[in-house]
Amino acid sequence: MIKTLSKSIRQYKKLSLLSPLFVIGEVIIEMLIPYLVGVLIDNGIMKGNMGYIQKYGLLLLVLTIVSLILGASASYVSAHAAAGFAANLRKDMFYHMQDYAFENIDKFSSASLVTRLTTDVNNVQMAYQIIIRIAVRAPMMLIVSVIMSIIISPRLSLIFLVIAPIFVIILGLIIKSAYPYFPKIFKGYDRMNQVVRENVRGIREVKTYVQEKPQIDKFEKSSGFIYKLFSTAQKIISLNALVVAAVLNIATLAICWFGAKEIVGGNLQTGQLVSMFSYSNSVLFSLNILAMIATQLIISGASGRRIANVITEKPAIENPRKPLKTVTNGEILFDHVNFKYDPSDKALALNDINLHIKPGETIGMIGETGSSKSTLVSMIPRLYDVTSGAVRVAGHNVKSYDLKTLRDNVAMVLQKNVLFSGTIKENLKWGNENATDEQVIAAAKIAHADGFIREMPDGYDTMVEQGGNNVSGGQKQRITIARALLKNPKILILDDSTSAVDTNTEREIRQSLAKDMPETTKIIISQRIVSIKDADRIIVMNHGKIEDIGTHEELIKRNKLYSSIAEFQEENGK
Ligand SMILES: Nc1ncnc2c1ncn2[C@@H]1O[C@H](COP(=O)(O)OP(=O)(O)OP(=O)(O)O)[C@@H](O)[C@H]1O
Ligand SMILES: [Mg+2]
């Protein structure tokens, strides 16, 4: 994990190293001061030597100022380095996530990816700042204070020797028992974010179905889960404070007791005991800080692992080594294709699919919901990869194509499509960023979107809200079809893409597609017979299998499922 994360430090390496250097300087000076104060008391004040007092007084002043400057620099440098490191981490995660296949996203869940990009990165940023500053300062202080104490009084220093191991052991036990809570807490964050995202996204449904109360309950449940775990973990961690306080008091008492004896015995001077107190305070203070750092590191350790998992996740679908850069035609072949979404699934989502589609052919596809229509077509642009068998486009396995080439040539209008915030024109240009205005308009015309776009307040420059909330369902579908057309694809897949468009407009879109894109292979998935009955062939899907393929007339005669759907829809005037 540390190796993965540290790759993101990059240009902040220098700053990160500078911080501990400043800290080391600061601590050395800080630790020298009590010693000098001791010397000043014993040789200056006790002996009434004014020259000595002045000289040492000035030295102390200068040292204090230098130490302050070093301290402030360390704090600035470490904050800057940590913020930079965090920015790099976010960037690396986001870049890497762009290569994820659907399978990878399914694995993490999108809510979890957002938590990892935000909360987890913040935790690591905080920990990093601590590591390069305080985590250097505290052990340094500890070591220097112990050394100085040994110089002053080796016998009194034995107290630390007894106390430190006890302290470390108890601290270790506390950390060990608190650690397992944090990965669970972060999972809780993921769940809570999921609830919030769902709520905000589906706010229209929530209102329509008056689901506010159940939503609040759901939120409180996930939030309460985090609270419960956090407070249990904090209880364990707060034992830290108890241990530290106990150790602190015992040590102070011991130094008083043995220190007094040493003075009476003539082995120690008053000034030396004053310095000794100072150092023992520093020792205990740094132990206290170390305990706090340990807590922070526990939390961020869990976060760090979550970030590293995102960065090291292998994209399920990758570009081949020597990719094919052109798709010559729109021929499609499914050769004994089986597919499961999850290897542990019992049932196949696609069961022995064999299918040959000629270039330029128009294929309709119908079947009950959940019969794997969307699953079947998502194999063509490699949104998912087959579990066994092969999908070929223009004679080549889809896995041998450059991914961008393949997806540019296989345009798919997804069933659950979204528009992004930006103008309509910008959204359309996702299909082809170099498209001219004429091309954009031509595509919009085929998709029968040109008319309503022109009627909008700013025409093609009208802003689309996030998710496309300010355009109607049917308008959104037509914009997404136009967006796909701009790719000028060899294969066009419309997955239930005209469900919200009225039947007349839909027929016109089909006619335009047939007229303007004759060479493009078209696969049209629909629940409506009228949308597909003119297709060259129609596939009837049933439970992950191709039940039948034929023309409308053939299927009406021989396929029970098809003819019953047709009959039902005719009766209901659909
Ligand atoms: N991302 C996914 N992870 C796991 N299972 C999935 C996933 N997507 C779909 N499924 C499952 O695969 C099966 C086929 O789903 P698919 O979406 O292909 O059906 P469909 O025929 O397109 O249905 P609809 O007409 O409702 O769009 C369903 O049982 C569904 O639950
Ligand atoms: Mg579907």
XYZ file of C-alpha atoms and ligand atoms in Angstrom:
606
model
C 0.000 0.000 0.000
C 2.700 2.471 1.021
C 4.610 1.769 -2.189
C 1.521 2.438 -4.302
C 0.592 5.614 -2.482
C 4.108 7.021 -2.333
C 4.234 7.048 -6.149
C 1.815 9.957 -6.003
C 4.178 12.186 -4.000
C 6.145 13.064 -7.156
C 6.973 16.807 -7.347
C 6.355 17.203 -3.618
C 9.269 14.944 -2.647
C 11.610 17.881 -2.033
C 9.129 19.737 0.156
C 8.362 16.532 1.994
C 12.042 16.084 2.843
C 12.491 19.719 3.762
C 9.852 19.499 6.460
C 11.616 16.871 8.609
C 14.893 18.780 8.199
C 13.308 21.937 9.607
C 11.757 19.890 12.372
C 15.061 18.288 13.314
C 16.686 21.720 13.565
C 13.776 23.026 15.592
C 13.820 20.134 18.024
C 17.573 20.231 18.571
C 17.414 23.907 19.486
C 14.299 23.443 21.572
C 15.949 20.665 23.500
C 19.138 22.634 24.005
C 17.246 25.446 25.702
C 16.343 23.639 28.997
C 19.938 22.481 29.238
C 21.202 26.042 28.832
C 18.634 27.289 31.317
C 19.996 24.743 33.808
C 23.548 25.890 33.162
C 22.428 29.529 33.479
C 20.816 28.837 36.839
C 23.727 26.892 38.274
C 26.618 29.023 36.948
C 24.974 32.424 36.520
C 22.130 32.994 38.918
C 23.376 30.858 41.798
C 26.818 32.444 41.565
C 25.494 35.966 40.842
C 27.608 36.256 37.671
C 25.889 39.049 35.646
C 28.182 38.752 32.571
C 27.328 35.078 32.339
C 23.612 35.783 32.687
C 23.689 38.406 29.901
C 25.667 36.246 27.524
C 23.484 33.179 28.006
C 20.312 35.272 28.067
C 21.069 36.672 24.607
C 21.993 33.237 23.292
C 18.702 31.852 24.566
C 16.774 34.676 22.862
C 18.436 34.072 19.496
C 17.924 30.316 19.743
C 14.243 30.790 20.565
C 13.714 33.014 17.535
C 15.525 30.586 15.206
C 13.533 27.662 16.567
C 10.270 29.547 16.046
C 11.184 30.326 12.443
C 12.150 26.708 11.787
C 8.899 25.514 13.374
C 6.754 27.833 11.276
C 8.607 26.820 8.098
C 8.115 23.128 8.866
C 4.444 23.667 9.417
C 4.032 25.591 6.140
C 6.116 23.181 4.095
C 4.394 20.079 5.467
C 0.894 21.460 4.880
C 1.839 22.389 1.323
C 3.414 19.000 0.583
C 0.459 17.097 2.052
C -2.078 19.115 0.054
C -0.069 18.502 -3.124
C 0.214 14.799 -2.384
C -3.553 14.602 -1.858
C -4.194 16.384 -5.156
C -1.932 13.887 -6.928
C -3.694 10.973 -5.272
C -7.085 12.231 -6.417
C -5.767 12.757 -9.911
C -4.181 9.299 -10.090
C -7.364 7.653 -8.851
C -9.549 9.579 -11.261
C -7.266 8.884 -14.245
C -7.181 5.228 -13.399
C -10.931 5.058 -12.928
C -11.426 6.246 -16.505
C -9.935 2.920 -17.628
C -12.350 0.913 -15.529
C -14.766 -1.391 -17.236
C -18.353 -1.631 -15.987
C -17.267 -4.725 -14.117
C -14.752 -2.739 -12.056
C -17.286 -0.042 -11.241
C -19.824 -2.717 -10.227
C -17.188 -4.127 -7.883
C -16.494 -0.907 -5.971
C -19.909 0.746 -6.377
C -19.918 4.332 -7.541
C -20.740 5.708 -4.069
C -17.667 4.036 -2.649
C -15.481 5.502 -5.379
C -16.701 8.974 -4.437
C -15.977 8.374 -0.733
C -12.539 7.125 -1.598
C -11.819 10.199 -3.722
C -12.924 12.572 -0.951
C -13.026 11.358 2.668
C -10.288 8.784 2.316
C -7.930 11.146 0.515
C -8.520 13.751 3.250
C -7.576 11.204 5.898
C -4.386 10.311 4.104
C -3.547 13.973 3.551
C -3.865 14.626 7.284
C -1.775 11.574 8.122
C 0.901 12.580 5.650
C 1.207 16.040 7.108
C 1.567 14.458 10.523
C 4.139 11.953 9.320
C 6.477 14.506 7.768
C 6.175 16.929 10.669
C 4.840 15.741 13.985
C 5.808 12.113 13.510
C 9.383 13.314 13.066
C 9.146 15.821 15.857
C 7.770 13.545 18.561
C 10.307 10.702 18.311
C 13.104 13.243 17.851
C 11.998 15.064 20.960
C 11.772 11.782 22.784
C 15.251 10.678 21.781
C 16.912 14.030 22.406
C 15.167 14.451 25.776
C 16.232 11.002 26.875
C 19.830 11.643 25.790
C 19.883 14.997 27.580
C 18.434 13.408 30.705
C 21.095 10.730 30.626
C 23.765 13.426 30.335
C 22.344 15.230 33.357
C 21.584 12.248 35.509
C 21.977 8.685 34.288
C 20.388 7.349 37.445
C 17.186 9.378 37.207
C 16.921 8.462 33.519
C 16.415 4.855 34.471
C 12.829 5.850 35.270
C 12.169 6.291 31.532
C 13.706 2.938 30.843
C 11.122 1.275 33.043
C 8.131 3.293 31.917
C 8.633 3.418 28.138
C 8.261 -0.333 27.384
C 5.098 -0.587 29.504
C 3.693 2.379 27.659
C 4.515 0.962 24.233
C 2.968 -2.419 25.031
C -0.306 -0.932 26.273
C -0.444 1.383 23.275
C 0.135 -1.534 20.920
C -2.738 -3.450 22.465
C -5.062 -0.484 22.124
C -4.176 0.026 18.475
C -4.616 -3.644 17.707
C -8.111 -3.737 19.125
C -9.231 -0.412 17.552
C -7.876 -1.028 14.058
C -10.487 -3.525 12.801
C -13.277 -0.988 13.328
C -12.072 1.458 10.724
C -12.457 -0.525 7.501
C -16.022 -1.210 8.666
C -16.602 2.461 9.390
C -15.534 3.403 5.882
C -17.850 0.794 4.409
C -20.544 2.519 6.447
C -19.591 5.825 4.802
C -19.973 4.189 1.397
C -23.433 3.023 2.278
C -24.467 6.394 3.634
C -23.222 8.134 0.500
C -25.185 5.659 -1.571
C -28.352 6.560 0.313
C -27.713 10.276 -0.156
C -26.915 9.898 -3.857
C -30.000 7.829 -4.497
C -32.117 10.317 -2.633
C -30.798 13.357 -4.457
C -30.891 11.698 -7.853
C -34.353 10.301 -7.380
C -35.798 13.291 -5.558
C -38.676 13.419 -8.068
C -39.637 9.812 -7.295
C -39.217 10.404 -3.573
C -41.693 13.282 -3.740
C -44.145 11.532 -6.057
C -44.322 8.462 -3.872
C -44.156 10.467 -0.615
C -41.107 8.470 0.421
C -39.489 11.172 2.581
C -40.014 9.332 5.860
C -38.635 5.945 4.718
C -35.716 7.799 3.136
C -34.968 9.577 6.411
C -35.170 6.240 8.223
C -32.778 4.695 5.744
C -30.369 7.588 6.162
C -30.546 7.476 9.943
C -29.889 3.778 9.913
C -26.727 4.143 7.860
C -25.605 7.204 9.756
C -26.351 5.502 13.095
C -24.262 2.520 12.073
C -21.255 4.782 11.558
C -21.916 6.548 14.847
C -22.082 3.278 16.755
C -18.872 1.878 15.354
C -17.061 5.175 15.686
C -18.005 5.608 19.300
C -16.924 2.051 20.129
C -13.594 2.614 18.398
C -13.189 5.972 20.116
C -13.857 4.385 23.484
C -10.966 2.033 22.948
C -8.773 4.830 21.667
C -9.606 7.126 24.555
C -7.987 4.567 26.831
C -4.849 6.084 25.329
C -5.409 9.295 27.217
C -5.922 7.371 30.431
C -2.699 5.420 30.010
C -0.771 8.538 29.102
C -2.086 10.451 32.106
C -1.274 7.586 34.472
C 2.245 7.212 33.104
C 2.771 10.965 33.200
C 1.809 11.264 36.860
C 3.752 8.233 37.980
C 6.877 9.442 36.190
C 6.634 12.955 37.627
C 6.192 11.569 41.112
C 9.139 9.248 40.654
C 11.391 12.073 39.449
C 10.371 14.248 42.425
C 11.032 11.445 44.839
C 14.340 10.219 43.468
C 15.407 13.721 42.391
C 15.047 15.038 45.946
C 17.125 12.123 47.206
C 19.843 12.835 44.631
C 20.020 16.507 45.646
C 20.217 15.622 49.323
C 22.889 13.049 48.486
C 24.813 15.779 46.652
C 24.695 14.026 43.242
C 22.496 16.662 41.582
C 22.225 20.449 41.576
C 18.956 22.386 41.733
C 19.322 23.729 38.177
C 19.917 20.223 36.927
C 16.708 19.015 38.551
C 14.832 21.907 36.878
C 16.226 20.822 33.479
C 15.396 17.256 34.322
C 11.754 18.190 34.914
C 11.685 19.953 31.589
C 13.063 16.922 29.796
C 10.808 14.488 31.558
C 7.866 16.648 30.510
C 9.142 16.541 26.943
C 9.512 12.776 27.081
C 5.990 12.316 28.346
C 4.582 14.947 26.040
C 6.139 13.261 23.036
C 4.836 9.881 24.176
C 1.402 11.476 24.340
C 1.787 12.842 20.827
C 3.004 9.481 19.588
C -0.178 7.929 20.951
C -2.258 10.498 19.065
C -0.284 9.929 15.899
C -0.860 6.216 16.243
C -4.605 6.848 16.341
C -4.483 8.999 13.243
C -2.379 6.428 11.469
C -4.870 3.683 12.285
C -7.637 5.676 10.644
C -5.633 6.712 7.641
C -4.150 3.244 7.248
C -7.619 1.953 6.486
C -8.174 4.860 4.095
C -4.810 4.363 2.456
C -5.629 0.758 1.703
C -8.937 1.785 0.133
C -7.157 4.302 -2.095
C -4.442 1.845 -3.055
C -7.117 -0.674 -4.054
C -8.575 1.821 -6.507
C -5.183 2.622 -8.001
C -4.035 -0.987 -8.309
C -7.353 -2.354 -9.572
C -6.713 -3.963 -12.914
C -9.170 -2.742 -15.552
C -11.289 -5.739 -16.528
C -11.118 -4.703 -20.157
C -7.842 -3.513 -21.615
C -6.472 -2.631 -24.997
C -4.741 -5.492 -26.788
C -1.014 -5.281 -27.519
C -1.198 -4.761 -31.264
C -4.686 -3.389 -31.701
C -6.548 -3.180 -34.980
C -7.226 0.466 -35.753
C -9.981 0.126 -38.341
C -13.334 -1.565 -38.445
C -13.976 -2.354 -42.084
C -17.698 -3.121 -41.984
C -20.656 -3.740 -39.693
C -20.711 -7.524 -39.774
C -21.323 -9.146 -36.366
C -20.837 -12.757 -35.345
C -21.638 -14.321 -31.972
C -19.923 -17.687 -31.711
C -21.105 -19.874 -28.812
C -21.158 -16.928 -26.450
C -21.804 -17.547 -22.751
C -21.757 -14.785 -20.165
C -22.140 -14.369 -16.412
C -22.047 -11.015 -14.599
C -20.348 -12.636 -11.635
C -18.356 -15.879 -11.786
C -20.282 -17.087 -8.738
C -23.673 -16.673 -10.456
C -25.391 -19.991 -11.066
C -27.421 -19.003 -14.110
C -25.864 -17.731 -17.321
C -26.975 -14.242 -18.372
C -26.239 -15.277 -21.962
C -26.562 -18.935 -22.837
C -24.869 -20.262 -25.980
C -25.611 -17.345 -28.292
C -24.925 -17.997 -31.974
C -25.784 -15.232 -34.348
C -24.618 -13.818 -37.648
C -25.613 -10.304 -38.687
C -24.679 -9.054 -42.130
C -23.325 -5.526 -42.695
C -26.125 -3.012 -43.220
C -28.781 -5.347 -41.882
C -31.478 -4.010 -39.565
C -32.134 -6.301 -36.634
C -35.005 -5.955 -34.204
C -34.841 -7.469 -30.761
C -37.687 -8.162 -28.391
C -38.194 -10.198 -25.238
C -39.447 -9.930 -21.707
C -37.683 -7.643 -19.272
C -34.635 -9.366 -17.870
C -34.298 -11.666 -20.887
C -30.763 -10.284 -21.484
C -31.361 -8.063 -24.503
C -29.162 -5.280 -23.114
C -26.617 -7.825 -21.940
C -26.319 -9.336 -25.417
C -25.633 -6.057 -27.210
C -23.202 -4.817 -24.535
C -20.800 -7.543 -25.681
C -20.334 -5.832 -29.057
C -18.593 -2.601 -27.920
C -16.991 -4.612 -25.064
C -18.844 -2.951 -22.220
C -18.490 -6.440 -20.769
C -16.322 -9.287 -22.031
C -17.738 -12.727 -22.832
C -17.197 -15.493 -20.285
C -16.638 -18.004 -23.070
C -17.041 -18.050 -26.834
C -16.265 -15.060 -29.060
C -17.835 -11.958 -30.551
C -16.494 -10.892 -33.923
C -16.952 -7.627 -35.765
C -15.965 -7.483 -39.445
C -14.314 -10.865 -39.071
C -12.109 -9.999 -36.090
C -12.576 -10.794 -32.437
C -13.698 -7.616 -30.670
C -10.825 -8.154 -28.236
C -8.295 -7.515 -31.011
C -9.536 -3.982 -31.737
C -8.278 -0.781 -30.211
C -10.992 0.044 -27.669
C -11.544 3.585 -28.890
C -11.743 2.432 -32.501
C -14.232 -0.271 -31.587
C -16.438 2.029 -29.526
C -16.347 4.772 -32.133
C -17.560 2.277 -34.701
C -20.091 0.572 -32.499
C -22.321 3.391 -31.307
C -24.671 2.349 -28.590
C -27.489 4.423 -27.212
C -27.828 3.013 -23.737
C -31.138 2.224 -22.142
C -30.237 4.358 -19.140
C -28.550 7.251 -20.840
C -27.620 10.570 -19.335
C -26.751 13.999 -20.593
C -24.005 15.961 -18.907
C -24.180 19.559 -17.786
C -23.152 21.795 -20.685
C -24.838 23.022 -23.847
C -26.820 20.733 -26.127
C -24.159 21.171 -28.775
C -21.431 20.128 -26.338
C -23.418 17.055 -25.429
C -23.892 16.152 -29.068
C -20.197 16.582 -29.752
C -19.394 13.769 -27.371
C -20.106 11.682 -30.439
C -17.392 13.469 -32.402
C -15.504 16.389 -30.947
C -14.381 17.568 -34.376
C -17.851 17.620 -35.871
C -18.768 20.793 -37.740
C -22.013 22.643 -36.998
C -23.437 21.263 -40.246
C -22.671 17.700 -39.178
C -24.211 18.300 -35.753
C -27.374 19.635 -37.334
C -27.530 16.812 -39.887
C -27.317 14.203 -37.105
C -29.948 16.035 -35.074
C -32.201 16.064 -38.143
C -31.968 12.292 -38.604
C -32.809 11.820 -34.919
C -35.684 14.313 -35.298
C -34.166 16.489 -32.614
C -33.376 19.545 -34.760
C -36.922 20.914 -34.551
C -37.322 21.027 -30.801
C -33.708 22.080 -30.208
C -34.282 25.179 -32.369
C -37.367 26.010 -30.382
C -35.403 26.044 -27.132
C -34.386 29.455 -25.678
C -30.807 29.377 -26.981
C -31.194 26.707 -29.645
C -28.148 24.466 -29.804
C -26.459 26.557 -27.106
C -29.183 25.906 -24.536
C -27.684 24.700 -21.279
C -28.562 21.179 -20.217
C -28.846 20.737 -16.492
C -27.076 17.950 -14.687
C -28.563 14.636 -15.800
C -30.623 16.420 -18.442
C -33.428 17.356 -16.093
C -34.609 20.292 -18.181
C -35.369 18.267 -21.301
C -38.238 15.831 -21.593
C -37.724 12.065 -21.683
C -38.443 11.811 -25.424
C -36.252 14.831 -26.199
C -33.406 13.366 -24.214
C -33.677 10.121 -26.140
C -33.528 11.946 -29.445
C -30.487 13.963 -28.359
C -28.697 10.771 -27.328
C -29.523 9.162 -30.664
C -28.115 12.198 -32.508
C -25.029 12.011 -30.307
C -24.474 8.392 -31.373
C -25.075 9.204 -35.042
C -22.302 11.802 -34.982
C -19.845 8.967 -34.643
C -20.891 7.851 -38.112
C -20.692 4.286 -36.835
C -20.542 0.996 -38.706
C -22.893 -0.480 -36.129
C -25.666 1.403 -34.372
C -27.416 -0.080 -31.362
C -30.561 1.528 -30.020
C -31.426 -0.076 -26.687
C -35.023 0.872 -26.016
C -33.975 4.329 -27.150
C -37.284 5.514 -28.504
C -39.547 4.251 -25.732
C -40.493 7.794 -24.770
C -40.901 9.055 -28.335
C -44.369 9.011 -29.896
C -44.917 6.305 -32.541
C -45.149 8.703 -35.492
C -41.890 10.466 -34.727
C -40.309 7.111 -34.033
C -41.313 5.822 -37.462
C -39.851 8.911 -39.067
C -36.583 8.408 -37.200
C -36.445 4.801 -38.437
C -37.105 5.914 -41.992
C -34.379 8.575 -41.828
C -31.914 6.052 -40.436
C -32.697 3.608 -43.233
C -32.371 6.325 -45.893
C -29.316 8.227 -44.572
C -27.273 5.386 -43.114
C -27.872 2.426 -45.387
C -24.515 0.749 -44.750
C -24.732 0.935 -40.997
C -25.811 -2.248 -39.261
C -28.675 -1.391 -36.938
C -29.845 -3.282 -33.887
C -33.055 -1.937 -32.435
C -34.204 -3.232 -29.083
C -37.763 -2.411 -28.213
C -40.700 -3.568 -26.186
C -43.009 -2.386 -28.995
C -43.674 -4.609 -31.996
C -44.313 -1.550 -34.212
C -40.760 -0.359 -33.604
C -39.188 -3.508 -34.980
C -41.665 -5.145 -37.321
C -40.036 -3.652 -40.434
C -36.595 -4.966 -39.475
C -34.897 -7.438 -41.821
C -34.874 -9.987 -39.023
C -36.160 -9.999 -35.479
C -34.529 -11.790 -32.548
C -36.796 -13.079 -29.785
C -34.890 -13.314 -26.513
C -36.010 -15.553 -23.696
C -34.109 -16.138 -20.445
C -30.668 -15.410 -21.847
C -31.216 -17.478 -24.978
C -32.160 -16.660 -28.543
C -35.534 -18.317 -28.809
C -36.141 -17.517 -32.452
C -34.971 -15.354 -35.352
C -37.068 -14.420 -38.345
C -39.097 -11.751 -40.104
C -42.220 -10.315 -38.526
C -44.415 -12.461 -40.755
C -42.498 -15.646 -39.980
C -42.505 -15.049 -36.242
C -46.183 -14.175 -36.115
C -46.870 -17.571 -37.673
C -44.467 -19.786 -35.781
C -43.407 -18.116 -32.506
C -45.873 -18.228 -29.664
C -44.135 -15.628 -27.466
C -43.842 -13.182 -30.353
C -47.367 -13.643 -31.649
C -48.836 -13.267 -28.182
C -46.960 -9.986 -27.617
C -48.115 -8.788 -31.056
C -51.691 -9.756 -30.401
C -51.735 -8.098 -27.008
C -50.219 -4.879 -28.319
C -52.588 -4.749 -31.294
C -55.577 -5.116 -29.025
C -54.313 -2.368 -26.803
C -53.565 -0.165 -29.777
C -49.844 0.163 -29.096
N -24.602 -5.010 -13.966
C -25.240 -6.156 -13.683
N -24.791 -6.958 -12.691
C -25.408 -8.118 -12.397
N -26.492 -8.565 -13.027
C -27.006 -7.839 -14.023
C -26.401 -6.586 -14.402
N -27.126 -6.064 -15.413
C -28.126 -6.949 -15.653
N -28.074 -7.998 -14.821
C -28.980 -9.166 -14.819
O -28.912 -9.826 -16.070
C -30.184 -10.220 -16.533
C -30.456 -9.623 -17.896
O -30.564 -8.210 -17.787
P -30.707 -7.259 -19.037
O -30.582 -5.870 -18.568
O -29.817 -7.713 -20.118
O -32.216 -7.550 -19.481
P -33.056 -6.827 -20.617
O -33.589 -7.901 -21.484
O -32.297 -5.752 -21.246
O -34.257 -6.227 -19.758
P -35.104 -4.865 -20.027
O -36.102 -5.166 -21.081
O -35.768 -4.613 -18.724
O -34.143 -3.821 -20.403
C -31.185 -9.761 -15.475
O -31.490 -10.888 -14.692
C -30.419 -8.746 -14.658
O -30.811 -8.806 -13.313
Mg -32.402 -3.760 -21.222
